[in-house]
mmCIF file of C-alpha atoms and ligand atoms in Angstrom:
data_model
loop_
_atom_site.group_PDB
_atom_site.id
_atom_site.type_symbol
_atom_site.label_atom_id
_atom_site.label_comp_id
_atom_site.label_asym_id
_atom_site.label_seq_id
_atom_site.Cartn_x
_atom_site.Cartn_y
_atom_site.Cartn_z
ATOM 1 C CA UNK M 2 -9.864 9.972 1.080
ATOM 2 C CA UNK M 3 -11.291 11.707 -2.422
ATOM 3 C CA UNK M 4 -11.792 14.573 0.171
ATOM 4 C CA UNK M 5 -8.351 15.068 0.831
ATOM 5 C CA UNK M 6 -6.983 18.593 -0.776
ATOM 6 C CA UNK M 7 -5.080 17.998 -4.326
ATOM 7 C CA UNK M 8 -1.859 19.939 -2.970
ATOM 8 C CA UNK M 9 -1.919 18.371 0.498
ATOM 9 C CA UNK M 10 1.264 18.253 2.141
ATOM 10 C CA UNK M 11 3.590 15.652 3.201
ATOM 11 C CA UNK M 12 2.428 15.468 6.878
ATOM 12 C CA UNK M 13 -1.118 15.861 5.925
ATOM 13 C CA UNK M 14 -1.019 12.735 3.395
ATOM 14 C CA UNK M 15 1.224 10.794 5.761
ATOM 15 C CA UNK M 16 -1.709 11.179 8.616
ATOM 16 C CA UNK M 17 -4.858 11.011 6.276
ATOM 17 C CA UNK M 18 -4.045 9.281 2.681
ATOM 18 C CA UNK M 19 -5.638 5.938 2.311
ATOM 19 C CA UNK M 20 -8.088 5.821 5.327
ATOM 20 C CA UNK M 21 -11.429 7.478 6.049
ATOM 21 C CA UNK M 22 -13.675 7.417 8.233
ATOM 22 C CA UNK M 23 -15.649 4.151 8.651
ATOM 23 C CA UNK M 24 -18.497 3.857 6.777
ATOM 24 C CA UNK M 25 -20.857 1.802 8.780
ATOM 25 C CA UNK M 26 -19.540 3.013 11.969
ATOM 26 C CA UNK M 27 -18.325 6.431 11.474
ATOM 27 C CA UNK M 28 -14.886 5.098 13.475
ATOM 28 C CA UNK M 29 -12.114 7.883 12.918
ATOM 29 C CA UNK M 30 -9.695 5.482 13.135
ATOM 30 C CA UNK M 31 -8.758 2.377 10.513
ATOM 31 C CA UNK M 32 -10.198 -1.080 12.503
ATOM 32 C CA UNK M 33 -8.370 -3.992 11.503
ATOM 33 C CA UNK M 34 -10.029 -6.456 8.727
ATOM 34 C CA UNK M 35 -8.718 -9.955 9.731
ATOM 35 C CA UNK M 36 -11.230 -12.180 8.411
ATOM 36 C CA UNK M 37 -9.196 -14.359 5.860
ATOM 37 C CA UNK M 38 -11.986 -14.881 3.597
ATOM 38 C CA UNK M 39 -15.052 -13.036 2.738
ATOM 39 C CA UNK M 40 -19.098 -13.936 2.065
ATOM 40 C CA UNK M 41 -19.552 -13.558 -1.955
ATOM 41 C CA UNK M 42 -22.328 -12.914 -4.071
ATOM 42 C CA UNK M 43 -20.907 -15.235 -7.179
ATOM 43 C CA UNK M 44 -21.424 -18.607 -6.892
ATOM 44 C CA UNK M 45 -18.975 -20.115 -9.783
ATOM 45 C CA UNK M 46 -15.829 -17.597 -9.545
ATOM 46 C CA UNK M 47 -12.514 -19.453 -7.601
ATOM 47 C CA UNK M 48 -9.439 -18.483 -9.300
ATOM 48 C CA UNK M 49 -8.299 -15.089 -9.397
ATOM 49 C CA UNK M 50 -8.360 -15.517 -13.327
ATOM 50 C CA UNK M 51 -11.823 -15.484 -13.274
ATOM 51 C CA UNK M 52 -11.549 -11.730 -12.003
ATOM 52 C CA UNK M 53 -11.121 -8.402 -13.242
ATOM 53 C CA UNK M 54 -8.563 -7.388 -10.994
ATOM 54 C CA UNK M 55 -8.929 -3.592 -11.340
ATOM 55 C CA UNK M 56 -12.192 -3.361 -10.162
ATOM 56 C CA UNK M 57 -12.464 -7.080 -7.225
ATOM 57 C CA UNK M 58 -14.421 -7.659 -4.449
ATOM 58 C CA UNK M 59 -12.840 -9.010 -1.536
ATOM 59 C CA UNK M 60 -13.007 -12.995 -1.476
ATOM 60 C CA UNK M 61 -9.794 -13.983 0.601
ATOM 61 C CA UNK M 62 -6.989 -12.206 1.997
ATOM 62 C CA UNK M 63 -4.139 -13.732 -0.089
ATOM 63 C CA UNK M 64 -5.730 -11.826 -3.323
ATOM 64 C CA UNK M 65 -6.448 -8.413 -1.192
ATOM 65 C CA UNK M 66 -7.865 -6.985 1.977
ATOM 66 C CA UNK M 67 -9.376 -4.133 2.978
ATOM 67 C CA UNK M 68 -6.357 -2.916 5.530
ATOM 68 C CA UNK M 69 -3.541 -3.951 3.534
ATOM 69 C CA UNK M 70 -5.237 -1.956 0.414
ATOM 70 C CA UNK M 71 -5.311 1.217 2.816
ATOM 71 C CA UNK M 72 -1.861 1.162 3.853
ATOM 72 C CA UNK M 73 -0.760 -0.009 -0.087
ATOM 73 C CA UNK M 74 -2.621 3.195 -0.960
ATOM 74 C CA UNK M 75 -1.104 5.560 1.631
ATOM 75 C CA UNK M 76 2.527 4.258 0.878
ATOM 76 C CA UNK M 77 1.368 5.213 -2.630
ATOM 77 C CA UNK M 78 0.380 8.208 -2.330
ATOM 78 C CA UNK M 79 3.086 9.384 0.119
ATOM 79 C CA UNK M 80 5.628 7.740 -3.075
ATOM 80 C CA UNK M 81 3.907 9.740 -5.556
ATOM 81 C CA UNK M 82 3.823 6.407 -7.415
ATOM 82 C CA UNK M 83 1.096 4.423 -9.920
ATOM 83 C CA UNK M 84 0.885 1.877 -7.972
ATOM 84 C CA UNK M 85 1.953 -0.253 -4.928
ATOM 85 C CA UNK M 86 1.739 -4.029 -3.414
ATOM 86 C CA UNK M 87 2.171 -4.641 0.435
ATOM 87 C CA UNK M 88 4.472 -8.004 1.417
ATOM 88 C CA UNK M 89 5.258 -9.389 4.659
ATOM 89 C CA UNK M 90 8.680 -7.879 4.620
ATOM 90 C CA UNK M 91 11.519 -6.585 2.247
ATOM 91 C CA UNK M 92 12.991 -9.315 1.054
ATOM 92 C CA UNK M 93 9.555 -10.874 0.405
ATOM 93 C CA UNK M 94 8.899 -7.179 -1.618
ATOM 94 C CA UNK M 95 12.629 -7.764 -3.595
ATOM 95 C CA UNK M 96 11.858 -11.255 -4.525
ATOM 96 C CA UNK M 97 8.849 -10.351 -5.838
ATOM 97 C CA UNK M 98 10.498 -7.729 -8.376
ATOM 98 C CA UNK M 99 13.256 -9.616 -9.005
ATOM 99 C CA UNK M 100 11.895 -13.154 -9.989
ATOM 100 C CA UNK M 101 8.365 -11.662 -11.101
ATOM 101 C CA UNK M 102 10.185 -9.428 -13.478
ATOM 102 C CA UNK M 103 13.000 -11.074 -15.078
ATOM 103 C CA UNK M 104 13.499 -14.444 -16.982
ATOM 104 C CA UNK M 105 15.736 -16.642 -18.049
ATOM 105 C CA UNK M 106 18.541 -14.592 -20.419
ATOM 106 C CA UNK M 107 18.386 -11.754 -18.785
ATOM 107 C CA UNK M 108 20.781 -9.151 -17.334
ATOM 108 C CA UNK M 109 20.554 -7.524 -13.656
ATOM 109 C CA UNK M 110 22.811 -4.973 -12.843
ATOM 110 C CA UNK M 111 23.036 -4.283 -8.866
ATOM 111 C CA UNK M 112 25.284 -2.385 -6.444
ATOM 112 C CA UNK M 113 28.536 -4.218 -5.374
ATOM 113 C CA UNK M 114 27.343 -3.049 -1.970
ATOM 114 C CA UNK M 115 23.774 -3.537 -0.674
ATOM 115 C CA UNK M 116 21.150 -4.820 2.298
ATOM 116 C CA UNK M 117 23.205 -8.627 2.603
ATOM 117 C CA UNK M 118 20.108 -10.579 2.039
ATOM 118 C CA UNK M 119 19.370 -8.748 -1.402
ATOM 119 C CA UNK M 120 22.972 -9.095 -1.934
ATOM 120 C CA UNK M 121 22.733 -12.724 -1.451
ATOM 121 C CA UNK M 122 19.555 -13.681 -3.275
ATOM 122 C CA UNK M 123 20.944 -11.944 -6.673
ATOM 123 C CA UNK M 124 24.534 -13.785 -6.296
ATOM 124 C CA UNK M 125 23.178 -17.196 -5.092
ATOM 125 C CA UNK M 126 19.722 -17.864 -6.320
ATOM 126 C CA UNK M 127 18.808 -15.616 -9.443
ATOM 127 C CA UNK M 128 22.120 -17.476 -11.335
ATOM 128 C CA UNK M 129 20.183 -20.764 -10.633
ATOM 129 C CA UNK M 130 17.225 -19.312 -12.922
ATOM 130 C CA UNK M 131 19.788 -18.579 -15.501
ATOM 131 C CA UNK M 132 19.799 -14.958 -14.962
ATOM 132 C CA UNK M 133 22.767 -12.897 -15.548
ATOM 133 C CA UNK M 134 24.058 -10.659 -12.744
ATOM 134 C CA UNK M 135 26.940 -8.052 -12.751
ATOM 135 C CA UNK M 136 27.388 -6.617 -9.593
ATOM 136 C CA UNK M 137 29.017 -2.685 -10.000
ATOM 137 C CA UNK M 138 29.753 0.262 -8.090
ATOM 138 C CA UNK M 139 26.903 1.946 -8.525
ATOM 139 C CA UNK M 140 27.864 5.428 -6.807
ATOM 140 C CA UNK M 141 30.385 5.836 -10.230
ATOM 141 C CA UNK M 142 27.415 6.126 -13.095
ATOM 142 C CA UNK M 143 30.225 5.017 -15.274
ATOM 143 C CA UNK M 144 30.568 1.616 -14.366
ATOM 144 C CA UNK M 145 26.529 1.891 -14.171
ATOM 145 C CA UNK M 146 26.595 2.477 -18.236
ATOM 146 C CA UNK M 147 29.682 0.399 -19.318
ATOM 147 C CA UNK M 148 28.162 -2.583 -17.708
ATOM 148 C CA UNK M 149 24.976 -2.538 -19.972
ATOM 149 C CA UNK M 150 24.204 -4.937 -22.146
ATOM 150 C CA UNK M 151 21.524 -5.946 -25.162
ATOM 151 C CA UNK M 152 20.099 -8.327 -22.780
ATOM 152 C CA UNK M 153 19.620 -5.764 -19.367
ATOM 153 C CA UNK M 154 16.257 -5.305 -18.426
ATOM 154 C CA UNK M 155 17.014 -4.227 -14.488
ATOM 155 C CA UNK M 156 19.534 -1.735 -12.828
ATOM 156 C CA UNK M 157 18.986 -2.328 -8.929
ATOM 157 C CA UNK M 158 20.475 0.405 -6.493
ATOM 158 C CA UNK M 159 20.274 0.934 -3.027
ATOM 159 C CA UNK M 160 20.728 4.275 -1.448
ATOM 160 C CA UNK M 161 22.156 5.288 1.269
ATOM 161 C CA UNK M 162 23.615 1.887 1.016
ATOM 162 C CA UNK M 163 23.997 -0.809 3.812
ATOM 163 C CA UNK M 164 26.072 -0.761 5.596
ATOM 164 C CA UNK M 165 28.804 2.112 4.486
ATOM 165 C CA UNK M 166 26.178 4.939 3.857
ATOM 166 C CA UNK M 167 27.598 5.330 0.113
ATOM 167 C CA UNK M 168 25.268 7.046 -1.780
ATOM 168 C CA UNK M 169 23.898 6.707 -5.773
ATOM 169 C CA UNK M 170 22.925 9.704 -8.075
ATOM 170 C CA UNK M 171 19.589 8.182 -9.173
ATOM 171 C CA UNK M 172 18.736 11.219 -11.651
ATOM 172 C CA UNK M 173 22.344 10.336 -13.630
ATOM 173 C CA UNK M 174 21.404 6.773 -13.356
ATOM 174 C CA UNK M 175 17.837 7.281 -14.161
ATOM 175 C CA UNK M 176 19.048 8.923 -17.244
ATOM 176 C CA UNK M 177 21.418 6.069 -18.031
ATOM 177 C CA UNK M 178 18.214 3.771 -18.447
ATOM 178 C CA UNK M 179 16.237 5.790 -20.201
ATOM 179 C CA UNK M 180 18.586 5.937 -23.018
ATOM 180 C CA UNK M 181 19.307 2.277 -22.927
ATOM 181 C CA UNK M 182 15.279 0.972 -22.396
ATOM 182 C CA UNK M 183 16.159 -0.390 -19.122
ATOM 183 C CA UNK M 184 14.207 -0.282 -16.316
ATOM 184 C CA UNK M 185 15.752 1.297 -12.510
ATOM 185 C CA UNK M 186 14.760 -0.011 -9.242
ATOM 186 C CA UNK M 187 15.650 1.731 -6.301
ATOM 187 C CA UNK M 188 16.055 0.071 -2.218
ATOM 188 C CA UNK M 189 15.003 3.529 -0.560
ATOM 189 C CA UNK M 190 14.820 1.728 2.845
ATOM 190 C CA UNK M 191 17.623 4.012 4.246
ATOM 191 C CA UNK M 192 15.451 7.146 3.431
ATOM 192 C CA UNK M 193 12.076 6.447 3.555
ATOM 193 C CA UNK M 194 9.252 7.907 1.708
ATOM 194 C CA UNK M 195 9.883 10.859 3.302
ATOM 195 C CA UNK M 196 13.435 11.812 2.717
ATOM 196 C CA UNK M 197 14.086 10.832 -1.212
ATOM 197 C CA UNK M 198 11.590 10.552 -4.260
ATOM 198 C CA UNK M 199 13.061 8.045 -6.668
ATOM 199 C CA UNK M 200 9.752 8.123 -8.843
ATOM 200 C CA UNK M 201 10.373 12.156 -9.386
ATOM 201 C CA UNK M 202 14.092 11.322 -9.719
ATOM 202 C CA UNK M 203 13.457 8.818 -12.713
ATOM 203 C CA UNK M 204 12.748 5.542 -11.100
ATOM 204 C CA UNK M 205 10.666 3.394 -12.026
ATOM 205 C CA UNK M 206 10.042 0.960 -9.017
ATOM 206 C CA UNK M 207 10.908 1.653 -5.665
ATOM 207 C CA UNK M 208 11.282 -0.835 -2.541
ATOM 208 C CA UNK M 209 11.244 -0.332 1.136
ATOM 209 C CA UNK M 210 11.369 -2.228 4.279
ATOM 210 C CA UNK M 211 8.516 -1.256 6.147
ATOM 211 C CA UNK M 212 10.123 -3.141 9.119
ATOM 212 C CA UNK M 213 12.213 0.027 9.532
ATOM 213 C CA UNK M 214 11.359 3.549 9.234
ATOM 214 C CA UNK M 215 8.061 3.018 7.585
ATOM 215 C CA UNK M 216 6.552 1.122 10.407
ATOM 216 C CA UNK M 217 9.437 3.027 12.634
ATOM 217 C CA UNK M 218 8.958 0.903 16.155
ATOM 218 C CA UNK M 219 10.329 -2.148 15.640
ATOM 219 C CA UNK M 220 7.059 -4.732 15.890
ATOM 220 C CA UNK M 221 6.034 -5.336 12.248
ATOM 221 C CA UNK M 222 7.898 -6.915 9.041
ATOM 222 C CA UNK M 223 6.478 -5.616 6.583
ATOM 223 C CA UNK M 224 7.692 -4.735 2.935
ATOM 224 C CA UNK M 225 6.528 -2.663 -0.158
ATOM 225 C CA UNK M 226 6.891 -2.452 -4.079
ATOM 226 C CA UNK M 227 6.072 0.679 -5.717
ATOM 227 C CA UNK M 228 5.851 1.186 -9.509
ATOM 228 C CA UNK M 229 3.820 1.179 -12.953
ATOM 229 C CA UNK M 230 0.633 0.130 -13.007
ATOM 230 C CA UNK M 231 0.908 -2.101 -15.835
ATOM 231 C CA UNK M 232 4.298 -4.206 -14.186
ATOM 232 C CA UNK M 233 2.361 -3.995 -10.856
ATOM 233 C CA UNK M 234 -0.871 -6.190 -11.869
ATOM 234 C CA UNK M 235 1.102 -8.982 -13.175
ATOM 235 C CA UNK M 236 3.222 -8.625 -10.359
ATOM 236 C CA UNK M 237 0.446 -8.822 -8.107
ATOM 237 C CA UNK M 238 -1.023 -12.137 -9.553
ATOM 238 C CA UNK M 239 2.405 -13.632 -9.434
ATOM 239 C CA UNK M 240 3.948 -12.666 -6.634
ATOM 240 C CA UNK M 241 1.569 -11.742 -3.653
ATOM 241 C CA UNK M 242 -1.250 -14.172 -5.333
ATOM 242 C CA UNK M 243 1.307 -17.141 -6.325
ATOM 243 C CA UNK M 244 4.206 -16.916 -4.638
ATOM 244 C CA UNK M 245 2.090 -16.272 -0.864
ATOM 245 C CA UNK M 246 4.469 -13.194 0.609
ATOM 246 C CA UNK M 247 1.226 -11.434 1.918
ATOM 247 C CA UNK M 248 1.397 -9.191 4.919
ATOM 248 C CA UNK M 249 -0.792 -9.778 8.214
ATOM 249 C CA UNK M 250 -3.322 -7.282 8.085
ATOM 250 C CA UNK M 251 -2.678 -6.760 12.165
ATOM 251 C CA UNK M 252 1.119 -5.390 10.937
ATOM 252 C CA UNK M 253 -0.142 -3.512 8.038
ATOM 253 C CA UNK M 254 -2.414 -1.519 10.525
ATOM 254 C CA UNK M 255 0.697 -1.403 12.784
ATOM 255 C CA UNK M 256 2.923 -0.131 9.948
ATOM 256 C CA UNK M 257 0.053 2.369 8.791
ATOM 257 C CA UNK M 258 -0.453 4.059 12.436
ATOM 258 C CA UNK M 259 3.721 4.263 12.218
ATOM 259 C CA UNK M 260 3.145 6.212 8.829
ATOM 260 C CA UNK M 261 1.285 8.837 10.459
ATOM 261 C CA UNK M 262 3.896 10.030 12.300
ATOM 262 C CA UNK M 263 7.065 9.506 9.604
ATOM 263 C CA UNK M 264 7.826 12.974 8.058
ATOM 264 C CA UNK M 265 8.392 14.413 11.960
ATOM 265 C CA UNK M 266 10.477 11.049 12.603
ATOM 266 C CA UNK M 267 12.388 11.351 9.822
ATOM 267 C CA UNK M 268 13.185 15.238 11.135
ATOM 268 C CA UNK M 269 14.071 13.961 14.284
ATOM 269 C CA UNK M 270 15.758 11.113 13.205
ATOM 270 C CA UNK M 271 18.420 13.050 11.133
ATOM 271 C CA UNK M 272 18.584 16.203 13.651
ATOM 272 C CA UNK M 273 19.831 13.386 16.281
ATOM 273 C CA UNK M 274 21.633 11.937 13.645
ATOM 274 C CA UNK M 275 23.600 14.977 13.081
ATOM 275 C CA UNK M 276 24.309 16.172 16.513
ATOM 276 C CA UNK M 277 25.787 12.111 17.005
ATOM 277 C CA UNK M 278 27.730 11.798 13.718
ATOM 278 C CA UNK M 279 29.437 14.989 14.809
ATOM 279 C CA UNK M 280 30.215 14.298 18.158
ATOM 280 C CA UNK M 281 31.813 10.759 16.812
ATOM 281 C CA UNK M 282 33.692 12.689 14.121
ATOM 282 C CA UNK M 283 35.037 14.926 16.413
ATOM 283 C CA UNK M 284 36.147 11.727 18.847
ATOM 284 C CA UNK M 285 40.018 10.604 19.179
ATOM 285 C CA UNK M 286 38.865 6.994 19.156
ATOM 286 C CA UNK M 287 36.978 7.386 15.983
ATOM 287 C CA UNK M 288 38.935 7.092 12.710
ATOM 288 C CA UNK M 289 36.246 7.849 10.104
ATOM 289 C CA UNK M 290 32.019 8.628 10.370
ATOM 290 C CA UNK M 291 29.960 8.098 6.819
ATOM 291 C CA UNK M 292 26.928 10.244 7.098
ATOM 292 C CA UNK M 293 25.284 11.988 4.368
ATOM 293 C CA UNK M 294 24.951 15.195 6.242
ATOM 294 C CA UNK M 295 28.507 15.669 7.347
ATOM 295 C CA UNK M 296 30.569 17.678 4.885
ATOM 296 C CA UNK M 297 33.045 15.228 5.040
ATOM 297 C CA UNK M 298 31.135 12.840 3.070
ATOM 298 C CA UNK M 299 32.637 12.266 -0.595
ATOM 299 C CA UNK M 300 29.232 12.647 -1.910
ATOM 300 C CA UNK M 301 27.911 15.418 0.098
ATOM 301 C CA UNK M 302 26.740 17.201 -3.184
ATOM 302 C CA UNK M 303 24.820 14.439 -3.788
ATOM 303 C CA UNK M 304 23.154 14.448 -0.492
ATOM 304 C CA UNK M 305 21.937 18.109 -0.677
ATOM 305 C CA UNK M 306 20.354 17.076 -3.891
ATOM 306 C CA UNK M 307 18.541 14.166 -3.698
ATOM 307 C CA UNK M 308 17.852 13.964 0.204
ATOM 308 C CA UNK M 309 15.456 16.401 2.069
ATOM 309 C CA UNK M 310 17.355 15.804 5.362
ATOM 310 C CA UNK M 311 19.561 12.900 5.775
ATOM 311 C CA UNK M 312 18.067 10.153 7.749
ATOM 312 C CA UNK M 313 19.006 8.087 10.879
ATOM 313 C CA UNK M 314 21.826 5.838 9.791
ATOM 314 C CA UNK M 315 25.093 6.311 9.977
ATOM 315 C CA UNK M 316 28.150 4.269 10.160
ATOM 316 C CA UNK M 317 31.927 4.524 11.485
ATOM 317 C CA UNK M 318 35.154 2.782 12.171
ATOM 318 C CA UNK M 319 37.123 2.283 15.428
ATOM 319 C CA UNK M 320 40.592 0.619 15.762
ATOM 320 C CA UNK M 321 39.640 -2.796 17.055
ATOM 321 C CA UNK M 322 35.919 -3.016 16.158
ATOM 322 C CA UNK M 323 35.395 -6.594 17.963
ATOM 323 C CA UNK M 324 36.817 -5.385 20.917
ATOM 324 C CA UNK M 325 34.681 -2.456 20.851
ATOM 325 C CA UNK M 326 31.571 -4.133 20.164
ATOM 326 C CA UNK M 327 31.921 -6.472 23.016
ATOM 327 C CA UNK M 328 32.022 -3.518 25.358
ATOM 328 C CA UNK M 329 28.933 -1.989 23.360
ATOM 329 C CA UNK M 330 27.352 -5.571 24.490
ATOM 330 C CA UNK M 331 28.360 -5.102 28.382
ATOM 331 C CA UNK M 332 28.339 -1.464 28.497
ATOM 332 C CA UNK M 333 25.784 0.477 26.438
ATOM 333 C CA UNK M 334 22.786 1.753 28.760
ATOM 334 C CA UNK M 335 20.503 3.221 26.501
ATOM 335 C CA UNK M 336 21.402 1.885 22.611
ATOM 336 C CA UNK M 337 21.272 -1.540 22.007
ATOM 337 C CA UNK M 338 23.300 -3.898 20.476
ATOM 338 C CA UNK M 339 21.153 -5.272 18.011
ATOM 339 C CA UNK M 340 20.285 -5.965 14.071
ATOM 340 C CA UNK M 341 17.731 -3.976 12.291
ATOM 341 C CA UNK M 342 17.134 -0.253 12.411
ATOM 342 C CA UNK M 343 14.677 2.580 11.747
ATOM 343 C CA UNK M 344 13.135 2.432 14.658
ATOM 344 C CA UNK M 345 12.615 5.012 17.635
ATOM 345 C CA UNK M 346 15.458 2.901 19.563
ATOM 346 C CA UNK M 347 19.227 3.261 18.524
ATOM 347 C CA UNK M 348 20.485 0.417 17.598
ATOM 348 C CA UNK M 349 24.219 -0.645 16.695
ATOM 349 C CA UNK M 350 25.820 -3.362 15.217
ATOM 350 C CA UNK M 351 29.929 -4.573 14.016
ATOM 351 C CA UNK M 352 29.856 -5.453 10.124
ATOM 352 C CA UNK M 353 33.194 -6.769 9.866
ATOM 353 C CA UNK M 354 34.164 -6.209 6.215
ATOM 354 C CA UNK M 355 36.278 -9.733 6.107
ATOM 355 C CA UNK M 356 32.698 -11.902 6.994
ATOM 356 C CA UNK M 357 30.465 -9.488 4.793
ATOM 357 C CA UNK M 358 32.968 -10.063 1.853
ATOM 358 C CA UNK M 359 32.719 -13.953 2.639
ATOM 359 C CA UNK M 360 29.235 -14.181 3.245
ATOM 360 C CA UNK M 361 27.247 -11.956 0.440
ATOM 361 C CA UNK M 362 29.748 -9.123 -1.183
ATOM 362 C CA UNK M 363 32.903 -11.238 -2.540
ATOM 363 C CA UNK M 364 34.368 -8.318 -3.789
ATOM 364 C CA UNK M 365 38.086 -7.911 -5.052
ATOM 365 C CA UNK M 366 40.281 -5.504 -6.754
ATOM 366 C CA UNK M 367 39.219 -1.954 -7.360
ATOM 367 C CA UNK M 368 35.594 -2.959 -5.581
ATOM 368 C CA UNK M 369 36.985 -4.123 -2.344
ATOM 369 C CA UNK M 370 39.705 -1.007 -1.964
ATOM 370 C CA UNK M 371 35.815 0.998 -2.920
ATOM 371 C CA UNK M 372 34.671 -0.412 0.109
ATOM 372 C CA UNK M 373 37.574 -0.600 2.187
ATOM 373 C CA UNK M 374 37.875 3.207 1.577
ATOM 374 C CA UNK M 375 34.311 3.854 3.332
ATOM 375 C CA UNK M 376 34.350 0.496 5.961
ATOM 376 C CA UNK M 377 38.528 -0.198 6.630
ATOM 377 C CA UNK M 378 38.379 -3.410 8.737
ATOM 378 C CA UNK M 379 34.506 -3.027 9.565
ATOM 379 C CA UNK M 380 31.838 -0.324 10.551
ATOM 380 C CA UNK M 381 29.974 -0.098 13.300
ATOM 381 C CA UNK M 382 26.167 0.628 11.996
ATOM 382 C CA UNK M 383 24.307 3.227 13.865
ATOM 383 C CA UNK M 384 20.801 3.607 13.909
ATOM 384 C CA UNK M 385 20.101 6.987 15.550
ATOM 385 C CA UNK M 386 16.636 6.688 17.602
ATOM 386 C CA UNK M 387 14.768 9.413 18.821
ATOM 387 C CA UNK M 388 15.981 9.349 22.628
ATOM 388 C CA UNK M 389 17.874 12.841 23.358
ATOM 389 C CA UNK M 390 20.656 12.832 21.507
ATOM 390 C CA UNK M 391 22.820 13.890 24.593
ATOM 391 C CA UNK M 392 21.937 10.936 26.226
ATOM 392 C CA UNK M 393 23.273 8.673 22.928
ATOM 393 C CA UNK M 394 26.708 10.821 22.872
ATOM 394 C CA UNK M 395 27.475 10.372 26.333
ATOM 395 C CA UNK M 396 26.253 6.343 26.059
ATOM 396 C CA UNK M 397 28.912 6.012 23.424
ATOM 397 C CA UNK M 398 31.447 8.026 24.790
ATOM 398 C CA UNK M 399 31.205 5.637 28.052
ATOM 399 C CA UNK M 400 32.718 2.883 25.787
ATOM 400 C CA UNK M 401 34.356 4.508 23.175
ATOM 401 C CA UNK M 402 36.701 6.597 25.896
ATOM 402 C CA UNK M 403 36.873 3.621 28.912
HETATM 403 C C1 LIG U 508 16.239 -4.804 6.182
HETATM 404 C C2 LIG U 508 16.483 -4.312 4.823
HETATM 405 C C3 LIG U 508 15.674 -5.115 4.101
HETATM 406 C C4 LIG U 508 14.934 -6.707 3.986
HETATM 407 O O1 LIG U 508 14.133 -6.107 4.734
HETATM 408 P P1 LIG U 508 13.020 -7.302 6.198
HETATM 409 O O2 LIG U 508 11.691 -6.377 5.861
HETATM 410 O O3 LIG U 508 14.080 -7.546 6.961
HETATM 411 O O4 LIG U 508 12.895 -8.263 4.907
HETATM 412 C C5 LIG U 508 15.896 -4.908 2.657
HETATM 413 N N1 LIG U 508 17.020 -3.541 1.928
HETATM 414 C C6 LIG U 508 17.121 -2.861 3.224
HETATM 415 C C7 LIG U 508 18.168 -1.722 3.048
HETATM 416 C C8 LIG U 508 16.932 -3.142 4.539
HETATM 417 O O5 LIG U 508 17.512 -2.339 5.479
#
């Protein structure tokens, strides 16, 4: 890894960063170290507190594992972060940051719309631990700044946002954070490390569900948290060693294998999604399409600034969502009617506005209207895969026109 040129491009980094030929066998591809324990030379040490964490031997896989370390290194280099920790899922990474970094009496500002699991965690769990939470529409930086209080410690945004594909201006929010001494965390799952680079734009922490684009093949759960070395060192002990949400070395290996093709996959997802988005926008049965690559997106200008391509996530409105969803389940031949996203297979799922308000967001007034502007009564969330775009358009057209 030390031999990689300093000016290597993102595709070279995606292929080589974090890994090197095995020193013992010469194997060119990384081997999986599944061992949960490691033979040691030290007869005494039994707690992670007995070690200097920056230079710790392998002892027990919950404390550190060579395959997991390779994944962490690859992600750290691709994202341009000081430090990376991998977790068993995206939610484990999110809860590690929120529970590990915040304390009773702290105030957290979050996006009023975000991944439903994160929304439920911040609204239902954090208040139980004495953490105040204020959801705001993060597409308006004035709303973000107005919500800051003396005890605000963290702002947690997501962009593009699930499921309405609204964007947040990372650079503008980072400036506000710096001015107020608040840290900024960005869930960048929908963009992946090759489409948007939140740390270069001023963010402190980045979260990825590796289950999505980074792994890319729908066969391994994983999550990552990236950020400044000192905070991450403390979180390593608290969140990984003590909360225990570690990733399996096998999943780390699968995800690392997926990462080698991440830059070229994102280009292909983006090109396919563009064609599908244009097709849907012109379709008489479609009311509105939310895709950052369309000039009709209300924040197209932000997309051009902070996204190198537009990723593969879009959502769209139809007249009768539940009826179209039922038709999709029966009649789609290529696209799977299923949750999740970022896989080589295209996935579509109906998300009703009333349902998600009740389960997850609980929005009212202006914030609810803001959601409805993008979603109406609900959206079809479509993760555009790597199939032929013509086949995807025909698959959708059969259901929408029939
Ligand atoms: C899926 C997802 C998560 C949660 O990740 P898991 O790996 O399913 O735990 C968090 N944020 C976003 C934006 C997601 O899409």
